[in-house]
Coordinates of N, CA, C and O in Angstrom, one line a residue:
M1 N 0.8 -1.2 0.0 CA 0.0 0.0 0.0 C 0.9 1.2 0.0 O 2.0 1.2 0.5
G2 N 0.4 2.3 -0.5 CA 1.1 3.6 -0.6 C 1.3 4.1 -2.0 O 0.9 3.4 -2.9
I3 N 1.7 5.3 -2.1 CA 2.0 5.9 -3.4 C 3.3 5.4 -3.9 O 4.3 5.7 -3.3
D4 N 3.3 4.6 -4.9 CA 4.6 4.2 -5.5 C 5.0 5.3 -6.5 O 4.6 5.3 -7.7
I5 N 5.8 6.2 -6.0 CA 6.1 7.4 -6.8 C 6.8 7.0 -8.1 O 6.5 7.6 -9.2
D6 N 7.8 6.1 -8.1 CA 8.5 5.8 -9.3 C 7.6 5.3 -10.4 O 7.6 5.7 -11.5
E7 N 6.7 4.3 -10.0 CA 5.8 3.7 -10.9 C 4.8 4.8 -11.4 O 4.5 4.9 -12.6
D8 N 4.2 5.6 -10.5 CA 3.2 6.5 -10.9 C 3.8 7.6 -11.7 O 3.1 8.1 -12.6
R9 N 5.0 8.1 -11.5 CA 5.6 9.1 -12.4 C 5.7 8.6 -13.8 O 5.5 9.4 -14.7
R10 N 6.0 7.4 -14.0 CA 6.1 6.8 -15.4 C 4.7 6.7 -16.0 O 4.5 7.0 -17.1
A11 N 3.8 6.2 -15.2 CA 2.5 5.8 -15.8 C 1.5 6.9 -15.8 O 0.7 6.9 -16.7
G12 N 1.4 7.7 -14.8 CA 0.4 8.8 -14.8 C -1.0 8.2 -14.7 O -1.9 8.7 -15.3
E13 N -1.1 7.1 -14.0 CA -2.4 6.4 -13.9 C -3.1 6.5 -12.6 O -3.7 5.5 -12.1
V14 N -3.0 7.6 -12.0 CA -3.6 7.8 -10.6 C -4.6 8.9 -10.6 O -4.3 10.0 -11.2
T15 N -5.7 8.7 -9.9 CA -6.6 9.7 -9.5 C -6.2 9.9 -8.1 O -6.3 9.0 -7.2
L16 N -5.8 11.1 -7.7 CA -5.3 11.4 -6.4 C -6.3 12.5 -5.7 O -6.5 13.5 -6.2
V17 N -6.8 12.1 -4.6 CA -7.8 12.9 -3.8 C -7.2 13.1 -2.4 O -6.9 12.2 -1.8
F18 N -7.2 14.4 -2.0 CA -6.8 14.7 -0.6 C -8.0 15.0 0.2 O -8.9 15.7 -0.3
S19 N -8.0 14.6 1.5 CA -9.0 15.1 2.4 C -8.6 16.6 2.7 O -7.4 16.9 2.5
L20 N -9.5 17.4 3.1 CA -9.1 18.8 3.4 C -8.1 18.8 4.5 O -7.2 19.6 4.5
G21 N -8.3 18.0 5.5 CA -7.4 17.9 6.6 C -6.0 17.6 6.2 O -5.0 18.1 6.7
A22 N -5.9 16.6 5.2 CA -4.5 16.3 4.7 C -3.9 17.4 3.9 O -2.7 17.7 4.0
A23 N -4.7 18.1 3.1 CA -4.2 19.2 2.3 C -3.8 20.3 3.2 O -2.8 21.0 2.9
R24 N -4.4 20.5 4.3 CA -4.0 21.6 5.2 C -2.7 21.2 5.9 O -2.0 22.1 6.4
R25 N -2.3 20.0 6.0 CA -1.1 19.6 6.6 C 0.1 19.9 5.7 O 1.3 19.9 6.1
L26 N -0.1 20.1 4.4 CA 1.0 20.4 3.5 C 1.6 21.8 3.8 O 0.9 22.7 3.8
A27 N 2.9 21.8 3.9 CA 3.6 23.1 4.2 C 3.5 24.0 3.0 O 3.4 25.2 3.2
D28 N 3.5 23.5 1.8 CA 3.4 24.2 0.6 C 2.4 23.6 -0.4 O 2.8 22.8 -1.3
P29 N 1.1 23.8 -0.2 CA 0.1 23.1 -1.0 C 0.3 23.3 -2.5 O 0.3 22.4 -3.3
P30 N 0.6 24.6 -3.0 CA 0.8 24.7 -4.4 C 1.9 23.9 -5.0 O 1.8 23.3 -6.1
A31 N 3.0 23.8 -4.3 CA 4.1 22.9 -4.8 C 3.8 21.5 -4.8 O 4.1 20.7 -5.7
A32 N 3.1 21.0 -3.7 CA 2.7 19.6 -3.6 C 1.7 19.2 -4.7 O 1.8 18.2 -5.4
F33 N 0.8 20.1 -5.0 CA -0.2 19.9 -6.0 C 0.4 19.9 -7.4 O 0.1 19.1 -8.2
A34 N 1.3 20.8 -7.6 CA 2.0 20.9 -8.9 C 2.8 19.6 -9.1 O 2.8 19.0 -10.2
D35 N 3.5 19.1 -8.1 CA 4.2 17.8 -8.2 C 3.3 16.7 -8.4 O 3.5 15.9 -9.3
A36 N 2.2 16.6 -7.7 CA 1.2 15.5 -7.9 C 0.6 15.5 -9.3 O 0.4 14.5 -9.9
R37 N 0.4 16.7 -9.9 CA -0.2 16.8 -11.2 C 0.8 16.3 -12.3 O 0.4 15.9 -13.3
A38 N 2.1 16.3 -11.9 CA 3.1 15.8 -12.9 C 3.0 14.3 -13.1 O 3.4 13.7 -14.1
W39 N 2.4 13.6 -12.1 CA 2.3 12.1 -12.2 C 0.9 11.6 -11.9 O 0.8 10.3 -11.7
S40 N -0.1 12.4 -11.9 CA -1.5 12.0 -11.7 C -2.3 12.5 -12.8 O -2.1 13.6 -13.3
R41 N -3.4 11.8 -13.2 CA -4.3 12.3 -14.1 C -5.2 13.4 -13.6 O -5.6 14.3 -14.2
H42 N -5.6 13.1 -12.3 CA -6.6 14.1 -11.7 C -6.1 14.3 -10.2 O -5.7 13.3 -9.6
V43 N -6.2 15.5 -9.7 CA -5.9 15.8 -8.3 C -7.0 16.7 -7.8 O -7.4 17.6 -8.4
G44 N -7.4 16.4 -6.5 CA -8.4 17.3 -6.0 C -8.5 17.1 -4.5 O -7.7 16.4 -3.8
I45 N -9.5 17.9 -3.9 CA -9.7 17.9 -2.5 C -11.2 17.6 -2.2 O -12.0 18.2 -2.9
V46 N -11.5 16.9 -1.2 CA -12.9 16.7 -0.8 C -13.0 16.9 0.7 O -12.0 16.7 1.5
A47 N -14.2 17.2 1.1 CA -14.5 17.4 2.6 C -16.0 17.4 2.7 O -16.8 17.5 1.7
N48 N -16.5 17.3 3.9 CA -17.9 17.4 4.2 C -18.4 18.8 4.1 O -19.6 19.1 3.9
D49 N -17.5 19.8 4.1 CA -17.8 21.2 4.1 C -17.2 21.8 2.8 O -16.1 22.2 2.7
A50 N -18.1 21.9 1.8 CA -17.7 22.4 0.4 C -17.2 23.8 0.5 O -16.2 24.2 -0.1
A51 N -17.8 24.6 1.4 CA -17.3 26.0 1.6 C -15.9 26.1 2.1 O -15.1 27.0 1.7
A52 N -15.6 25.2 3.0 CA -14.2 25.2 3.6 C -13.2 24.8 2.5 O -12.1 25.4 2.4
V53 N -13.6 23.9 1.6 CA -12.7 23.5 0.5 C -12.5 24.7 -0.4 O -11.4 25.1 -0.8
D54 N -13.6 25.4 -0.7 CA -13.5 26.6 -1.6 C -12.6 27.7 -1.0 O -11.8 28.3 -1.7
R55 N -12.7 27.9 0.3 CA -11.8 28.8 1.0 C -10.4 28.4 0.9 O -9.5 29.2 0.7
F56 N -10.1 27.1 1.1 CA -8.7 26.6 1.1 C -8.2 26.8 -0.3 O -7.0 27.2 -0.5
V57 N -9.0 26.5 -1.3 CA -8.5 26.6 -2.7 C -8.2 28.0 -3.1 O -7.2 28.3 -3.7
R58 N -9.1 29.0 -2.7 CA -8.8 30.4 -2.9 C -7.6 30.9 -2.2 O -6.8 31.6 -2.7
A59 N -7.5 30.5 -0.9 CA -6.3 31.0 -0.1 C -5.0 30.4 -0.6 O -4.0 31.1 -0.5
T60 N -5.0 29.2 -1.1 CA -3.7 28.6 -1.5 C -3.4 28.7 -3.0 O -2.2 28.5 -3.4
G61 N -4.4 28.9 -3.8 CA -4.2 29.0 -5.2 C -4.1 27.6 -5.9 O -3.8 27.5 -7.1
V62 N -4.4 26.5 -5.2 CA -4.4 25.2 -5.8 C -5.8 25.0 -6.5 O -6.8 25.7 -6.2
A63 N -5.7 24.1 -7.5 CA -7.0 23.8 -8.2 C -7.4 22.4 -7.9 O -6.6 21.5 -7.9
S64 N -8.7 22.2 -7.8 CA -9.2 20.9 -7.5 C -10.0 20.5 -8.8 O -10.7 21.2 -9.4
D65 N -9.7 19.3 -9.3 CA -10.3 18.8 -10.5 C -11.8 18.3 -10.3 O -12.4 17.9 -11.2
Y66 N -12.2 18.4 -9.0 CA -13.6 17.8 -8.7 C -14.5 18.9 -8.2 O -14.1 19.7 -7.3
A67 N -15.7 19.0 -8.8 CA -16.7 19.9 -8.3 C -17.4 19.2 -7.1 O -17.8 18.0 -7.2
L68 N -17.4 19.8 -5.9 CA -18.0 19.2 -4.8 C -19.5 19.3 -4.9 O -20.1 20.3 -5.3
R69 N -20.1 18.2 -4.5 CA -21.6 18.2 -4.5 C -22.1 18.8 -3.2 O -21.3 19.0 -2.3
N70 N -23.4 18.9 -3.1 CA -24.0 19.4 -1.8 C -24.2 18.3 -0.9 O -25.3 18.2 -0.3
W71 N -23.3 17.4 -0.7 CA -23.4 16.4 0.3 C -22.0 16.1 0.8 O -21.1 16.8 0.6
D72 N -21.9 15.0 1.5 CA -20.6 14.7 2.2 C -19.6 14.1 1.3 O -19.8 13.8 0.1
K73 N -18.4 13.9 1.9 CA -17.3 13.4 1.1 C -17.5 11.9 0.7 O -16.9 11.5 -0.3
W74 N -18.3 11.2 1.4 CA -18.6 9.8 1.0 C -19.2 9.8 -0.4 O -18.8 9.1 -1.2
G75 N -20.3 10.6 -0.6 CA -20.9 10.7 -1.9 C -20.0 11.2 -3.0 O -20.0 10.7 -4.1
T76 N -19.3 12.3 -2.6 CA -18.4 12.9 -3.6 C -17.3 11.9 -4.0 O -17.0 11.7 -5.2
L77 N -16.7 11.2 -3.1 CA -15.6 10.2 -3.4 C -16.2 9.0 -4.2 O -15.6 8.5 -5.1
G78 N -17.4 8.6 -3.8 CA -18.1 7.6 -4.6 C -18.3 8.0 -6.1 O -18.0 7.2 -7.0
D79 N -18.7 9.2 -6.3 CA -18.9 9.7 -7.6 C -17.6 9.8 -8.4 O -17.5 9.4 -9.6
I80 N -16.6 10.3 -7.7 CA -15.2 10.4 -8.3 C -14.7 9.0 -8.7 O -14.2 8.8 -9.8
H81 N -14.9 8.0 -7.8 CA -14.5 6.6 -8.1 C -15.2 6.1 -9.3 O -14.6 5.4 -10.2
D82 N -16.5 6.3 -9.4 CA -17.3 5.8 -10.5 C -16.9 6.5 -11.9 O -17.0 5.9 -12.9
E83 N -16.5 7.8 -11.8 CA -16.3 8.6 -13.0 C -14.8 8.6 -13.5 O -14.6 9.1 -14.6
T84 N -13.9 8.2 -12.6 CA -12.5 8.4 -13.0 C -12.1 7.5 -14.1 O -12.6 6.4 -14.2
D85 N -11.2 8.0 -14.9 CA -10.7 7.2 -16.0 C -9.3 6.6 -15.7 O -8.7 6.0 -16.6
A86 N -8.8 6.9 -14.5 CA -7.5 6.3 -14.1 C -7.7 5.0 -13.5 O -8.6 4.8 -12.7
P87 N -6.8 4.0 -13.7 CA -6.9 2.7 -13.2 C -6.7 2.6 -11.7 O -7.0 1.7 -11.0
R88 N -6.1 3.6 -11.1 CA -5.7 3.6 -9.7 C -6.3 4.9 -9.0 O -6.2 6.0 -9.5
A89 N -7.0 4.7 -7.9 CA -7.6 5.8 -7.2 C -7.1 5.8 -5.7 O -7.2 4.8 -5.0
V90 N -6.4 6.9 -5.4 CA -5.8 7.0 -4.1 C -6.4 8.2 -3.3 O -6.5 9.3 -3.8
F91 N -6.7 7.9 -2.1 CA -7.3 9.0 -1.2 C -6.2 9.2 -0.1 O -5.9 8.3 0.7
V92 N -5.7 10.4 0.0 CA -4.7 10.8 1.0 C -5.5 11.5 2.1 O -6.1 12.5 1.9
G93 N -5.4 10.9 3.3 CA -6.2 11.4 4.4 C -5.4 11.6 5.6 O -4.2 11.4 5.7
A94 N -6.1 12.1 6.7 CA -5.4 12.5 7.9 C -6.1 11.9 9.1 O -5.9 12.3 10.2
S95 N -7.0 10.9 8.9 CA -7.7 10.4 10.1 C -8.2 9.0 9.8 O -8.3 8.5 8.7
A96 N -8.6 8.3 10.9 CA -9.2 7.0 10.8 C -10.5 7.1 10.0 O -10.9 6.1 9.3
A97 N -11.3 8.2 10.2 CA -12.5 8.3 9.4 C -12.2 8.4 7.9 O -13.0 7.8 7.1
N98 N -11.1 9.0 7.5 CA -10.8 9.1 6.1 C -10.5 7.7 5.6 O -10.8 7.3 4.5
R99 N -9.8 6.8 6.4 CA -9.5 5.5 6.0 C -10.8 4.7 5.7 O -11.0 4.0 4.8
R100 N -11.8 4.9 6.6 CA -13.1 4.2 6.5 C -13.8 4.6 5.2 O -14.3 3.8 4.4
V101 N -13.8 5.9 4.9 CA -14.4 6.4 3.7 C -13.7 5.8 2.5 O -14.4 5.3 1.5
A102 N -12.4 5.9 2.4 CA -11.7 5.4 1.3 C -11.9 3.9 1.0 O -12.2 3.5 -0.1
T103 N -11.9 3.1 2.1 CA -12.1 1.7 2.0 C -13.5 1.4 1.5 O -13.7 0.5 0.6
H104 N -14.5 2.1 2.0 CA -15.9 1.9 1.7 C -16.2 2.2 0.2 O -16.9 1.5 -0.4
V105 N -15.6 3.2 -0.4 CA -15.9 3.6 -1.8 C -14.9 3.0 -2.8 O -15.0 3.3 -4.0
G106 N -13.9 2.3 -2.3 CA -13.0 1.6 -3.3 C -11.7 2.3 -3.6 O -11.0 2.0 -4.5
F107 N -11.3 3.3 -2.8 CA -10.1 4.0 -3.0 C -9.0 3.3 -2.2 O -9.3 2.7 -1.1
E108 N -7.8 3.4 -2.6 CA -6.6 3.0 -1.8 C -6.4 4.1 -0.8 O -6.4 5.3 -1.2
Y109 N -6.2 3.8 0.4 CA -5.9 4.9 1.4 C -4.5 5.0 1.7 O -3.8 4.0 2.0
V110 N -4.0 6.3 1.8 CA -2.6 6.5 2.2 C -2.6 7.7 3.2 O -3.1 8.8 2.9
P111 N -2.1 7.5 4.4 CA -2.0 8.6 5.3 C -1.1 9.7 4.8 O -0.1 9.5 4.1
I112 N -1.4 10.9 5.1 CA -0.7 12.1 4.6 C 0.8 12.0 5.0 O 1.6 12.4 4.1
E113 N 1.1 11.5 6.1 CA 2.5 11.3 6.5 C 3.3 10.4 5.5 O 4.4 10.7 5.1
E114 N 2.7 9.3 5.2 CA 3.3 8.4 4.3 C 3.4 8.9 2.8 O 4.4 8.8 2.2
A115 N 2.3 9.6 2.4 CA 2.3 10.2 1.1 C 3.4 11.3 1.0 O 4.1 11.3 0.0
A116 N 3.5 12.1 2.0 CA 4.5 13.2 2.0 C 5.9 12.6 2.0 O 6.8 13.1 1.3
A117 N 6.1 11.6 2.8 CA 7.5 10.9 2.8 C 7.8 10.4 1.5 O 9.0 10.5 1.0
R118 N 6.9 9.7 0.8 CA 7.2 9.0 -0.5 C 7.3 10.1 -1.6 O 8.1 9.9 -2.5
A119 N 6.6 11.2 -1.5 CA 6.6 12.1 -2.6 C 7.6 13.3 -2.4 O 7.9 14.1 -3.3
G120 N 8.1 13.4 -1.1 CA 9.1 14.4 -0.8 C 8.4 15.7 -0.5 O 9.0 16.8 -0.6
W121 N 7.2 15.7 0.0 CA 6.5 16.9 0.4 C 6.8 17.2 1.8 O 6.9 16.3 2.6
T122 N 6.8 18.5 2.2 CA 7.0 18.9 3.6 C 5.7 19.1 4.2 O 4.8 19.7 3.6
L123 N 5.6 18.6 5.5 CA 4.3 18.8 6.2 C 4.5 19.9 7.3 O 5.6 20.1 7.8
S124 N 3.4 20.6 7.6 CA 3.4 21.5 8.7 C 2.9 20.8 9.9 O 2.4 19.7 9.8
D125 N 3.0 21.4 11.0 CA 2.4 20.8 12.3 C 0.9 20.8 12.1 O 0.3 21.7 11.7
P126 N 0.3 19.7 12.6 CA -1.2 19.6 12.6 C -1.8 20.7 13.5 O -1.3 20.9 14.5
E127 N -2.8 21.3 13.0 CA -3.6 22.3 13.8 C -4.6 21.5 14.6 O -5.3 20.7 14.2
P128 N -4.6 21.9 15.9 CA -5.6 21.2 16.7 C -7.0 21.6 16.3 O -7.3 22.8 16.0
M129 N -7.9 20.6 16.1 CA -9.2 20.8 15.7 C -10.2 20.8 16.9 O -10.2 19.9 17.6
P130 N -11.0 21.9 17.0 CA -11.9 21.9 18.1 C -13.0 20.8 17.9 O -13.4 20.6 16.7
D131 N -13.4 20.1 18.9 CA -14.4 19.1 18.8 C -15.7 19.7 19.0 O -16.1 20.1 20.1
P132 N -16.5 19.9 17.9 CA -17.8 20.5 18.0 C -18.7 19.7 18.9 O -18.7 18.5 18.9
S133 N -19.6 20.4 19.6 CA -20.5 19.7 20.5 C -21.5 18.9 19.7 O -21.7 19.2 18.5
L134 N -22.2 18.0 20.3 CA -23.2 17.2 19.6 C -24.3 18.1 19.0 O -24.6 17.9 17.8
P135 N -24.9 19.0 19.7 CA -25.9 19.9 19.1 C -25.4 20.6 17.9 O -26.1 20.8 16.9
E136 N -24.1 21.1 18.0 CA -23.5 21.8 16.9 C -23.4 20.9 15.7 O -23.6 21.3 14.5
R137 N -22.9 19.7 15.9 CA -22.8 18.7 14.8 C -24.1 18.4 14.1 O -24.3 18.4 12.9
L138 N -25.2 18.2 15.0 CA -26.5 17.9 14.4 C -27.0 19.1 13.7 O -27.6 19.0 12.6
W139 N -26.9 20.3 14.2 CA -27.3 21.5 13.5 C -26.6 21.7 12.2 O -27.3 22.0 11.2
R140 N -25.3 21.4 12.1 CA -24.6 21.5 10.9 C -25.1 20.5 9.8 O -25.3 20.9 8.7
R141 N -25.4 19.3 10.3 CA -25.9 18.3 9.4 C -27.3 18.7 8.8 O -27.6 18.5 7.6
L142 N -28.2 19.2 9.7 CA -29.5 19.6 9.3 C -29.4 20.8 8.3 O -30.1 20.8 7.3
R143 N -28.6 21.7 8.6 CA -28.4 22.9 7.8 C -27.8 22.5 6.4 O -28.3 22.9 5.4
D144 N -26.9 21.6 6.4 CA -26.3 21.1 5.1 C -27.3 20.3 4.3 O -27.4 20.4 3.1
R145 N -28.1 19.5 5.0 CA -29.1 18.7 4.3 C -30.3 19.5 3.7 O -30.7 19.2 2.6
F146 N -30.7 20.5 4.5 CA -32.0 21.2 4.1 C -31.7 22.6 3.7 O -32.7 23.3 3.4
G147 N -30.5 23.0 3.6 CA -30.2 24.3 3.0 C -30.1 25.3 4.1 O -30.1 26.4 4.0

Protein backbone atom coordinates (compact mmCIF):
# COMPACT_ATOMS: atom_id res chain seq x y z
CA MET A 1 0.00 0.00 0.00
CA GLY A 2 1.11 3.56 -0.57
CA ILE A 3 1.96 5.85 -3.41
CA ASP A 4 4.60 4.18 -5.53
CA ILE A 5 6.14 7.39 -6.81
CA ASP A 6 8.50 5.83 -9.33
CA GLU A 7 5.77 3.73 -10.94
CA ASP A 8 3.21 6.54 -10.86
CA ARG A 9 5.58 9.11 -12.35
CA ARG A 10 6.08 6.83 -15.37
CA ALA A 11 2.51 5.75 -15.81
CA GLY A 12 0.42 8.76 -14.76
CA GLU A 13 -2.40 6.37 -13.94
CA VAL A 14 -3.56 7.80 -10.62
CA THR A 15 -6.59 9.73 -9.51
CA LEU A 16 -5.34 11.45 -6.36
CA VAL A 17 -7.77 12.94 -3.84
CA PHE A 18 -6.78 14.71 -0.63
CA SER A 19 -9.01 15.14 2.39
CA LEU A 20 -9.15 18.79 3.39
CA GLY A 21 -7.37 17.89 6.63
CA ALA A 22 -4.54 16.26 4.70
CA ALA A 23 -4.24 19.18 2.28
CA ARG A 24 -4.03 21.58 5.23
CA ARG A 25 -1.07 19.58 6.58
CA LEU A 26 0.99 20.38 3.47
CA ALA A 27 3.57 23.08 4.20
CA ASP A 28 3.42 24.25 0.57
CA PRO A 29 0.14 23.11 -1.01
CA PRO A 30 0.78 24.72 -4.42
CA ALA A 31 4.14 22.95 -4.76
CA ALA A 32 2.74 19.59 -3.63
CA PHE A 33 -0.24 19.87 -6.00
CA ALA A 34 2.04 20.86 -8.90
CA ASP A 35 4.21 17.84 -8.16
CA ALA A 36 1.18 15.53 -7.90
CA ARG A 37 -0.17 16.82 -11.22
CA ALA A 38 3.08 15.78 -12.88
CA TRP A 39 2.33 12.10 -12.16
CA SER A 40 -1.45 11.99 -11.68
CA ARG A 41 -4.32 12.29 -14.14
CA HIS A 42 -6.56 14.07 -11.66
CA VAL A 43 -5.88 15.81 -8.35
CA GLY A 44 -8.41 17.27 -5.95
CA ILE A 45 -9.72 17.89 -2.47
CA VAL A 46 -12.89 16.66 -0.78
CA ALA A 47 -14.53 17.37 2.57
CA ASN A 48 -17.93 17.40 4.19
CA ASP A 49 -17.80 21.21 4.08
CA ALA A 50 -17.67 22.40 0.45
CA ALA A 51 -17.34 26.04 1.55
CA ALA A 52 -14.22 25.18 3.57
CA VAL A 53 -12.68 23.53 0.50
CA ASP A 54 -13.51 26.62 -1.57
CA ARG A 55 -11.84 28.85 1.01
CA PHE A 56 -8.74 26.62 1.08
CA VAL A 57 -8.53 26.58 -2.73
CA ARG A 58 -8.83 30.38 -2.93
CA ALA A 59 -6.34 30.96 -0.10
CA THR A 60 -3.68 28.61 -1.47
CA GLY A 61 -4.22 28.98 -5.20
CA VAL A 62 -4.43 25.22 -5.81
CA ALA A 63 -6.97 23.84 -8.25
CA SER A 64 -9.24 20.90 -7.54
CA ASP A 65 -10.33 18.77 -10.50
CA TYR A 66 -13.56 17.84 -8.74
CA ALA A 67 -16.72 19.86 -8.27
CA LEU A 68 -17.99 19.25 -4.76
CA ARG A 69 -21.59 18.18 -4.49
CA ASN A 70 -23.97 19.43 -1.83
CA TRP A 71 -23.38 16.36 0.27
CA ASP A 72 -20.62 14.70 2.21
CA LYS A 73 -17.25 13.37 1.11
CA TRP A 74 -18.63 9.81 1.03
CA GLY A 75 -20.93 10.66 -1.86
CA THR A 76 -18.39 12.86 -3.61
CA LEU A 77 -15.65 10.21 -3.39
CA GLY A 78 -18.08 7.56 -4.61
CA ASP A 79 -18.91 9.68 -7.65
CA ILE A 80 -15.23 10.35 -8.33
CA HIS A 81 -14.46 6.64 -8.12
CA ASP A 82 -17.28 5.82 -10.55
CA GLU A 83 -16.30 8.57 -13.00
CA THR A 84 -12.50 8.39 -12.96
CA ASP A 85 -10.68 7.17 -16.03
CA ALA A 86 -7.50 6.33 -14.12
CA PRO A 87 -6.93 2.70 -13.16
CA ARG A 88 -5.73 3.63 -9.66
CA ALA A 89 -7.63 5.77 -7.15
CA VAL A 90 -5.77 7.01 -4.06
CA PHE A 91 -7.27 8.96 -1.17
CA VAL A 92 -4.72 10.80 0.98
CA GLY A 93 -6.20 11.41 4.39
CA ALA A 94 -5.41 12.46 7.91
CA SER A 95 -7.72 10.38 10.10
CA ALA A 96 -9.22 6.97 10.77
CA ALA A 97 -12.52 8.33 9.42
CA ASN A 98 -10.78 9.07 6.11
CA ARG A 99 -9.52 5.47 5.98
CA ARG A 100 -13.10 4.19 6.47
CA VAL A 101 -14.41 6.42 3.67
CA ALA A 102 -11.66 5.36 1.28
CA THR A 103 -12.11 1.67 1.98
CA HIS A 104 -15.90 1.89 1.66
CA VAL A 105 -15.88 3.59 -1.76
CA GLY A 106 -12.99 1.59 -3.27
CA PHE A 107 -10.05 3.98 -2.96
CA GLU A 108 -6.60 2.99 -1.80
CA TYR A 109 -5.94 4.89 1.44
CA VAL A 110 -2.59 6.54 2.16
CA PRO A 111 -2.02 8.60 5.33
CA ILE A 112 -0.69 12.09 4.62
CA GLU A 113 2.54 11.34 6.50
CA GLU A 114 3.28 8.36 4.26
CA ALA A 115 2.30 10.18 1.06
CA ALA A 116 4.48 13.15 1.99
CA ALA A 117 7.46 10.94 2.81
CA ARG A 118 7.20 9.05 -0.47
CA ALA A 119 6.59 12.15 -2.60
CA GLY A 120 9.09 14.41 -0.84
CA TRP A 121 6.47 16.92 0.37
CA THR A 122 7.05 18.88 3.56
CA LEU A 123 4.34 18.82 6.21
CA SER A 124 3.41 21.53 8.67
CA ASP A 125 2.44 20.79 12.25
CA PRO A 126 -1.15 19.64 12.55
CA GLU A 127 -3.56 22.28 13.77
CA PRO A 128 -5.63 21.21 16.75
CA MET A 129 -9.24 20.82 15.66
CA PRO A 130 -11.91 21.85 18.13
CA ASP A 131 -14.37 19.07 18.79
CA PRO A 132 -17.81 20.51 18.04
CA SER A 133 -20.52 19.69 20.51
CA LEU A 134 -23.22 17.19 19.61
CA PRO A 135 -25.90 19.88 19.10
CA GLU A 136 -23.52 21.84 16.87
CA ARG A 137 -22.77 18.75 14.76
CA LEU A 138 -26.49 17.94 14.45
CA TRP A 139 -27.34 21.53 13.52
CA ARG A 140 -24.60 21.54 10.86
CA ARG A 141 -25.92 18.28 9.36
CA LEU A 142 -29.48 19.59 9.28
CA ARG A 143 -28.38 22.88 7.76
CA ASP A 144 -26.30 21.10 5.12
CA ARG A 145 -29.11 18.67 4.31
CA PHE A 146 -31.96 21.16 4.08
CA GLY A 147 -30.19 24.31 3.04
